[in-house]
Short mmCIF file of C-alpha atoms in Angstrom, two decimals:
data_model
loop_
_atom_site.label_atom_id
_atom_site.label_comp_id
_atom_site.label_asym_id
_atom_site.label_seq_id
_atom_site.Cartn_x
_atom_site.Cartn_y
_atom_site.Cartn_z
CA MET S 17 -0.29 0.36 0.36
CA GLN S 18 1.25 3.63 -0.08
CA ILE S 19 0.28 6.67 1.81
CA ASP S 20 1.71 10.15 0.69
CA VAL S 21 2.74 12.64 2.62
CA ASP S 22 1.06 15.93 1.17
CA LEU S 23 3.52 18.88 1.35
CA GLY S 24 3.27 19.89 -1.80
CA THR S 25 6.67 19.99 -3.57
CA ARG S 26 8.50 18.36 -0.55
CA GLY S 27 6.17 15.55 -0.83
CA TYR S 28 6.55 11.97 -0.95
CA PRO S 29 5.79 8.04 -0.60
CA VAL S 30 5.02 5.63 1.94
CA VAL S 31 5.50 2.20 0.22
CA ILE S 32 4.86 -0.25 2.82
CA ASP S 33 4.83 -3.75 1.76
CA ALA S 34 5.93 -7.56 2.87
CA GLY S 35 8.96 -8.57 1.02
CA LEU S 36 9.08 -4.55 -0.29
CA LEU S 37 13.27 -4.71 0.16
CA SER S 38 13.65 -7.25 -2.11
CA ARG S 39 11.89 -5.28 -4.47
CA ALA S 40 13.18 -1.90 -3.81
CA ALA S 41 14.97 -1.09 -7.16
CA GLU S 42 10.83 -0.68 -8.90
CA TRP S 43 11.15 2.18 -6.76
CA LEU S 44 14.79 3.49 -6.52
CA LYS S 45 16.09 3.28 -10.02
CA PRO S 46 13.87 6.28 -11.08
CA LEU S 47 16.20 8.10 -8.81
CA ALA S 48 19.60 7.27 -9.40
CA ARG S 49 18.97 8.59 -12.76
CA GLY S 50 22.20 5.96 -14.13
CA ARG S 51 24.69 6.80 -11.16
CA SER S 52 25.94 4.55 -7.50
CA MET S 53 23.33 5.21 -4.99
CA ALA S 54 24.92 5.46 -1.41
CA ILE S 55 24.10 2.91 1.19
CA VAL S 56 24.10 3.55 4.60
CA THR S 57 23.92 1.27 7.14
CA ASP S 58 25.20 -0.18 10.72
CA SER S 59 26.55 -3.93 10.94
CA ASN S 60 24.08 -5.51 12.48
CA LEU S 61 22.21 -5.01 9.66
CA SER S 62 24.11 -6.90 7.31
CA HIS S 63 22.35 -9.61 6.10
CA HIS S 64 19.12 -6.97 4.76
CA ARG S 65 22.20 -4.47 3.00
CA GLN S 66 22.44 -8.09 0.98
CA THR S 67 19.24 -8.70 -0.02
CA LEU S 68 19.32 -4.25 -0.87
CA GLU S 69 22.69 -5.14 -2.54
CA THR S 70 21.74 -7.55 -4.67
CA ALA S 71 18.74 -6.64 -5.87
CA LEU S 72 19.89 -3.27 -6.66
CA ALA S 73 22.61 -4.94 -8.22
CA ALA S 74 19.89 -6.82 -10.68
CA ALA S 75 18.34 -3.91 -11.49
CA ASP S 76 21.91 -2.58 -12.65
CA ILE S 77 22.33 0.81 -10.17
CA ALA S 78 25.63 0.30 -8.86
CA THR S 79 26.08 0.60 -4.93
CA THR S 80 28.87 1.87 -1.91
CA VAL S 81 28.10 0.52 1.28
CA ILE S 82 29.20 3.12 4.74
CA GLU S 83 28.86 1.48 7.59
CA LEU S 84 28.35 2.43 11.37
CA ASP S 85 28.91 1.67 14.34
CA PRO S 86 25.40 1.23 16.05
CA GLY S 87 23.64 2.70 19.06
CA GLU S 88 23.17 5.96 19.85
CA GLY S 89 26.39 6.56 20.75
CA SER S 90 26.98 7.14 16.29
CA LYS S 91 24.37 10.46 16.33
CA SER S 92 27.07 12.79 17.40
CA TRP S 93 29.07 14.88 16.20
CA ALA S 94 32.72 12.94 15.33
CA THR S 95 30.49 10.64 13.18
CA LEU S 96 28.61 13.76 10.97
CA GLU S 97 31.79 14.54 10.26
CA SER S 98 33.45 11.18 8.78
CA LEU S 99 30.16 10.51 7.30
CA SER S 100 29.45 13.67 5.56
CA ASN S 101 33.78 13.42 4.50
CA GLN S 102 32.87 9.46 2.82
CA LEU S 103 29.30 10.98 1.19
CA LEU S 104 31.60 14.47 -0.67
CA GLU S 105 34.85 11.54 -1.52
CA LEU S 106 31.91 9.76 -3.25
CA GLY S 107 32.04 12.92 -5.37
CA ILE S 108 28.14 12.62 -4.32
CA GLU S 109 25.96 15.62 -5.73
CA ARG S 110 22.82 17.14 -5.24
CA GLY S 111 20.72 15.43 -7.14
CA ASP S 112 21.91 12.25 -5.90
CA HIS S 113 19.90 9.72 -3.42
CA VAL S 114 21.86 8.09 -0.45
CA ILE S 115 19.33 5.14 0.99
CA ALA S 116 19.51 5.38 4.66
CA LEU S 117 19.20 1.86 5.31
CA GLY S 118 18.14 1.51 9.36
CA GLY S 119 16.35 2.67 12.09
CA GLY S 120 16.06 5.74 13.59
CA VAL S 121 19.75 6.83 14.86
CA ILE S 122 21.03 5.79 11.19
CA GLY S 123 17.82 7.57 9.24
CA ASP S 124 18.53 10.89 11.44
CA LEU S 125 22.28 10.56 10.95
CA VAL S 126 21.05 10.25 7.37
CA GLY S 127 19.06 12.83 6.82
CA PHE S 128 20.68 15.77 8.70
CA ALA S 129 24.37 15.02 7.01
CA CYS S 130 21.78 15.12 3.63
CA ALA S 131 20.20 18.27 5.39
CA ILE S 132 23.42 19.80 5.20
CA LEU S 133 25.78 18.92 2.49
CA LYS S 134 26.12 20.90 -0.88
CA ARG S 135 23.05 22.95 1.21
CA GLY S 136 20.68 19.74 1.00
CA CYS S 137 20.94 17.06 -1.08
CA ASN S 138 18.38 13.98 -1.54
CA PHE S 139 17.99 10.65 0.34
CA VAL S 140 15.57 8.11 0.96
CA GLN S 141 14.02 6.49 4.16
CA ILE S 142 14.47 2.38 4.61
CA PRO S 143 13.93 1.78 7.78
CA THR S 144 14.24 -1.68 9.43
CA THR S 145 12.99 -1.42 13.21
CA LEU S 146 9.59 -0.67 14.15
CA LEU S 147 9.98 2.33 15.99
CA ALA S 148 11.54 3.66 12.77
CA GLN S 149 9.00 3.15 10.08
CA VAL S 150 5.94 3.84 12.58
CA ASP S 151 7.85 7.04 13.72
CA SER S 152 11.06 8.79 12.78
CA SER S 153 11.20 7.69 9.01
CA VAL S 154 8.82 10.56 8.44
CA GLY S 155 8.03 13.84 8.81
CA GLY S 156 11.62 15.10 8.69
CA LYS S 157 13.58 15.42 11.78
CA THR S 158 17.16 15.03 11.15
CA ALA S 159 19.37 15.30 13.75
CA ILE S 160 22.41 14.72 16.58
CA ASN S 161 22.56 14.34 20.04
CA THR S 162 25.26 16.34 22.29
CA ARG S 163 26.15 16.51 26.14
CA ALA S 164 23.48 19.05 26.33
CA GLY S 165 20.85 16.59 24.69
CA LYS S 166 18.90 14.80 22.21
CA ASN S 167 19.00 15.51 19.40
CA LEU S 168 19.51 19.45 19.94
CA ILE S 169 21.28 19.40 16.62
CA GLY S 170 19.38 19.13 13.99
CA ALA S 171 17.38 20.25 10.44
CA PHE S 172 13.87 19.48 9.17
CA HIS S 173 15.11 17.64 5.83
CA GLN S 174 12.24 15.84 4.31
CA PRO S 175 12.74 12.33 2.30
CA SER S 176 11.85 11.44 -0.71
CA LEU S 177 10.85 8.42 0.13
CA VAL S 178 10.36 6.26 2.56
CA LEU S 179 10.38 2.06 1.76
CA ILE S 180 8.91 -0.10 4.57
CA ASP S 181 8.94 -3.85 4.56
CA PRO S 182 6.77 -5.49 7.69
CA GLU S 183 9.25 -8.71 6.97
CA THR S 184 12.56 -6.98 8.50
CA LEU S 185 11.50 -6.68 11.80
CA ALA S 186 11.93 -10.56 11.89
CA THR S 187 15.10 -10.34 12.63
CA LEU S 188 14.37 -7.56 14.42
CA PRO S 189 15.33 -8.13 18.89
CA LEU S 190 12.36 -8.23 20.87
CA ARG S 191 13.88 -5.27 23.80
CA GLU S 192 13.60 -2.74 20.43
CA LEU S 193 10.38 -4.79 18.88
CA ARG S 194 9.05 -3.57 22.20
CA ALA S 195 10.45 -0.51 22.17
CA GLY S 196 9.42 0.26 18.93
CA TYR S 197 5.12 -0.31 19.58
CA ALA S 198 5.88 1.97 22.09
CA GLU S 199 5.28 5.28 19.90
CA VAL S 200 2.39 2.26 18.00
CA VAL S 201 0.79 2.95 21.28
CA LYS S 202 1.70 6.41 20.96
CA TYR S 203 -0.80 7.10 18.00
CA GLY S 204 -4.20 5.77 19.74
CA LEU S 205 -3.28 8.15 23.31
CA ILE S 206 -3.21 11.41 20.78
CA ASP S 207 -6.33 11.13 19.88
CA ASP S 208 -8.02 7.52 18.94
CA ALA S 209 -9.05 6.11 21.39
CA ASP S 210 -10.02 3.31 19.09
CA PHE S 211 -7.08 2.56 17.83
CA PHE S 212 -5.84 2.74 21.89
CA ALA S 213 -8.36 -0.15 22.31
CA TRP S 214 -7.07 -2.48 19.21
CA CYS S 215 -3.74 -2.14 20.88
CA GLU S 216 -5.22 -3.10 23.83
CA ALA S 217 -6.51 -6.16 21.93
CA ASN S 218 -3.81 -7.19 19.70
CA GLY S 219 -0.30 -6.11 20.67
CA PRO S 220 0.52 -8.88 22.70
CA ALA S 221 0.56 -11.06 19.37
CA LEU S 222 1.90 -8.40 17.27
CA ILE S 223 5.06 -8.45 19.41
CA ALA S 224 5.27 -12.34 18.85
CA GLY S 225 5.20 -11.97 15.37
CA ASP S 226 1.90 -11.90 13.32
CA ILE S 227 3.04 -9.46 10.33
CA THR S 228 -0.55 -8.94 9.22
CA LEU S 229 -1.62 -6.93 12.82
CA ARG S 230 2.57 -5.20 11.91
CA THR S 231 1.53 -4.22 8.46
CA THR S 232 -1.75 -3.08 10.09
CA ALA S 233 -0.54 -1.00 12.97
CA ILE S 234 2.61 0.11 10.71
CA ALA S 235 -0.03 1.66 8.27
CA HIS S 236 -2.57 2.76 10.64
CA SER S 237 0.45 4.97 12.32
CA ILE S 238 1.85 6.54 9.31
CA ALA S 239 -1.60 7.27 8.21
CA ALA S 240 -1.91 9.17 11.51
CA LYS S 241 1.49 10.69 11.65
CA ALA S 242 1.44 11.96 7.70
CA ARG S 243 -2.06 13.78 8.77
CA ILE S 244 -0.48 15.79 11.37
CA VAL S 245 2.80 16.55 9.17
CA ALA S 246 0.56 17.95 6.47
CA GLU S 247 -1.06 19.87 9.36
CA ASP S 248 2.49 21.04 10.51
CA GLU S 249 5.33 20.39 9.25
CA ARG S 250 7.70 22.76 11.68
CA GLU S 251 5.73 22.09 14.78
CA THR S 252 5.12 25.78 14.87
CA THR S 253 1.09 25.17 14.90
CA GLY S 254 0.97 22.84 17.76
CA LYS S 255 -0.60 19.91 15.78
CA ARG S 256 3.26 18.37 15.86
CA ALA S 257 3.75 19.35 19.18
CA LEU S 258 0.97 15.80 19.78
CA LEU S 259 3.30 13.46 18.74
CA ASN S 260 5.78 14.30 21.85
CA LEU S 261 3.85 12.69 23.73
CA GLY S 262 5.95 10.86 26.65
CA HIS S 263 8.86 12.21 25.26
CA THR S 264 9.65 15.21 27.75
CA PHE S 265 10.25 13.25 30.84
CA GLY S 266 11.19 9.95 28.18
CA HIS S 267 14.25 12.73 27.08
CA ALA S 268 14.73 13.69 30.67
CA LEU S 269 15.51 9.65 31.40
CA GLU S 270 17.41 9.15 28.68
CA ALA S 271 19.38 11.37 29.50
CA GLU S 272 19.82 9.78 32.96
CA THR S 273 20.94 6.90 31.61
CA GLY S 274 23.90 8.79 29.27
CA PHE S 275 21.43 8.01 26.49
CA SER S 276 23.00 4.34 26.70
CA ALA S 277 21.20 1.46 25.97
CA ALA S 278 19.75 0.90 29.59
CA LEU S 279 17.15 2.57 28.79
CA LEU S 280 16.34 2.56 25.14
CA HIS S 281 13.88 5.77 23.45
CA GLY S 282 11.21 4.17 22.94
CA GLU S 283 11.05 2.67 26.92
CA ALA S 284 11.46 5.62 27.75
CA VAL S 285 8.78 6.29 25.99
CA ALA S 286 6.44 4.58 27.14
CA ALA S 287 7.92 5.10 30.79
CA GLY S 288 7.35 8.83 29.48
CA MET S 289 3.51 8.22 28.42
CA ALA S 290 2.88 6.41 31.96
CA LEU S 291 4.46 9.95 33.84
CA ALA S 292 2.34 12.20 31.58
CA TYR S 293 -1.09 10.22 32.09
CA GLY S 294 -0.14 9.50 35.55
CA TYR S 295 0.69 13.73 35.76
CA SER S 296 -2.67 14.41 34.28
CA ALA S 297 -5.11 12.23 36.52
CA ASP S 298 -2.61 13.17 40.19
CA HIS S 299 -3.97 17.31 39.19
CA GLY S 300 -7.34 16.01 38.57
CA LEU S 301 -7.15 16.59 34.72
CA CYS S 302 -8.17 12.95 33.31
CA PRO S 303 -9.35 9.75 35.32
CA VAL S 304 -6.76 7.57 36.89
CA GLU S 305 -8.77 4.87 35.70
CA ASP S 306 -7.62 5.95 32.04
CA ALA S 307 -4.45 6.46 33.54
CA ALA S 308 -3.40 2.66 35.25
CA ARG S 309 -5.13 1.10 31.80
CA ILE S 310 -2.34 2.39 30.34
CA GLY S 311 -0.20 1.27 32.75
CA ALA S 312 -1.83 -2.02 32.67
CA HIS S 313 -1.66 -2.34 28.80
CA LEU S 314 2.45 -1.34 28.39
CA ARG S 315 3.11 -4.16 31.00
CA SER S 316 0.80 -5.77 29.32
CA VAL S 317 3.44 -5.71 26.43
CA GLY S 318 6.92 -5.49 28.38
CA LEU S 319 7.34 -2.08 28.30
CA PRO S 320 8.58 0.58 31.40
CA ASP S 321 5.28 1.91 33.11
CA GLY S 322 7.37 4.56 34.67
CA LEU S 323 10.39 4.92 36.86
CA ALA S 324 11.30 2.60 39.02
CA ALA S 325 10.42 0.23 35.60
CA ALA S 326 12.53 1.84 33.67
CA GLY S 327 15.41 1.56 36.14
CA ILE S 328 15.43 5.08 37.01
CA THR S 329 16.16 5.93 40.96
CA ALA S 330 17.08 10.14 40.36
CA SER S 331 15.55 12.46 42.77
CA GLY S 332 12.75 14.36 40.77
CA ALA S 333 14.89 17.86 40.44
CA THR S 334 17.53 16.15 38.74
CA LEU S 335 15.16 14.23 36.30
CA VAL S 336 13.61 18.05 36.21
CA ASP S 337 17.36 19.69 35.30
CA HIS S 338 17.19 17.12 32.43
CA MET S 339 14.12 18.45 30.72
CA ARG S 340 15.87 21.70 31.01
CA HIS S 341 17.77 21.65 28.34
CA ASP S 342 14.57 20.20 26.29
CA LYS S 343 14.22 21.81 22.87
CA LYS S 344 11.13 23.24 22.90
CA MET S 345 11.83 25.15 25.71
CA ALA S 346 10.96 28.09 25.47
CA GLY S 347 10.76 31.97 28.23
CA GLY S 348 11.66 29.77 30.91
CA SER S 349 8.96 27.59 30.06
CA LEU S 350 8.52 23.81 28.74
CA PRO S 351 5.32 23.01 26.89
CA PHE S 352 4.25 19.18 28.50
CA LEU S 353 1.87 17.24 26.82
CA LEU S 354 -0.68 15.94 29.31
CA SER S 355 -4.42 14.22 28.71
CA ARG S 356 -7.77 15.00 29.65
CA GLY S 357 -8.47 10.83 29.24
CA ILE S 358 -7.23 8.45 26.25
CA GLY S 359 -6.75 10.22 22.49
CA GLU S 360 -7.45 14.00 24.47
CA THR S 361 -3.73 14.60 25.00
CA TYR S 362 -3.43 18.18 24.54
CA VAL S 363 -0.18 20.88 25.37
CA ASP S 364 0.22 22.54 28.46
CA SER S 365 1.93 26.01 28.93
CA ALA S 366 1.84 26.90 32.15
CA VAL S 367 3.70 23.96 33.64
CA ASP S 368 5.41 24.31 37.06
CA LEU S 369 8.43 22.54 36.88
CA ALA S 370 8.21 22.59 41.09
CA ASP S 371 5.44 20.96 40.94
CA VAL S 372 6.67 18.41 38.21
CA ALA S 373 9.49 17.33 40.20
CA ARG S 374 7.85 16.57 42.92
CA TYR S 375 5.68 14.35 41.34
CA LEU S 376 8.28 12.71 39.95
CA ASP S 377 9.81 11.85 43.43
CA ARG S 378 6.25 10.49 45.28
CA GLN S 379 6.77 8.36 42.30
CA THR S 380 10.65 6.95 43.32
CA ARG S 381 8.96 6.05 46.87
#
């Protein structure tokens, strides 16, 4: 199936189909323009890389592979510099398309490199993790991390094409699959209570390997994100900010763990969503039963539902200090994604950070 991200001249198709990786040349050959294509991937993805290389070679598309170290540590100045230099050495032109084959780290890094390379060249997203397939591959947010925080250096740079093959998830470690599922749940919590109910009914089977359910979840998530991005591409009207549900709390948890494998991004988002709903319920904004329902579902699929489950013992003040580096900070205040109930997320720009710190301290008792 195909879902179009409607951004006028910057719009692009998202193609979702089982086995698509082995048929990628159908979509990539027109973009190759008879030139060699660079594939940027990580060292854990040799099987998917070989499948793609074989498919492109059969269509007479030459390729050069740039292999990076896996993990969040690669979203750095050093790796960005190295990747940019390698692409320049390959003679990448503005009209060329660089292929990002991998998860969110590869997509973010390649997208940012292409945003600044010769003041902007093209790239294609081929996400191989559930998190990237339902979230980071679409929307044009690209970035690297710094000592000050996550994704603080970056640019909006839309891909030309996104190719999603649900079969690539068969080789994904269970922990990473669960982490990606957190972003699926997010779409139900934002503004689609019926989809959250679908997740409750089907989440465990999706995690267990049902490819039909996985494809349904990916397509629904992409359609939801495409709609929001088309309404608010650069997060200026507030609509796209809803996609950050769980991220303000979650990024603080990631910062506390040093953006390490101790807590994956999706795990942090899951705990962050539970905390956002818990805070909302604690302040009488949403039903306590809704917050409990969310926690129960996250636990049912093996995701953390709060600080303790995420292994966080830091004080509320320490976590709030991490939040002060959030890129959404403006005029000394930080907008929070809170809720009036499942499917009723909203932006609150008047949240007292000292109150948040006290709430977080209560969660660690």
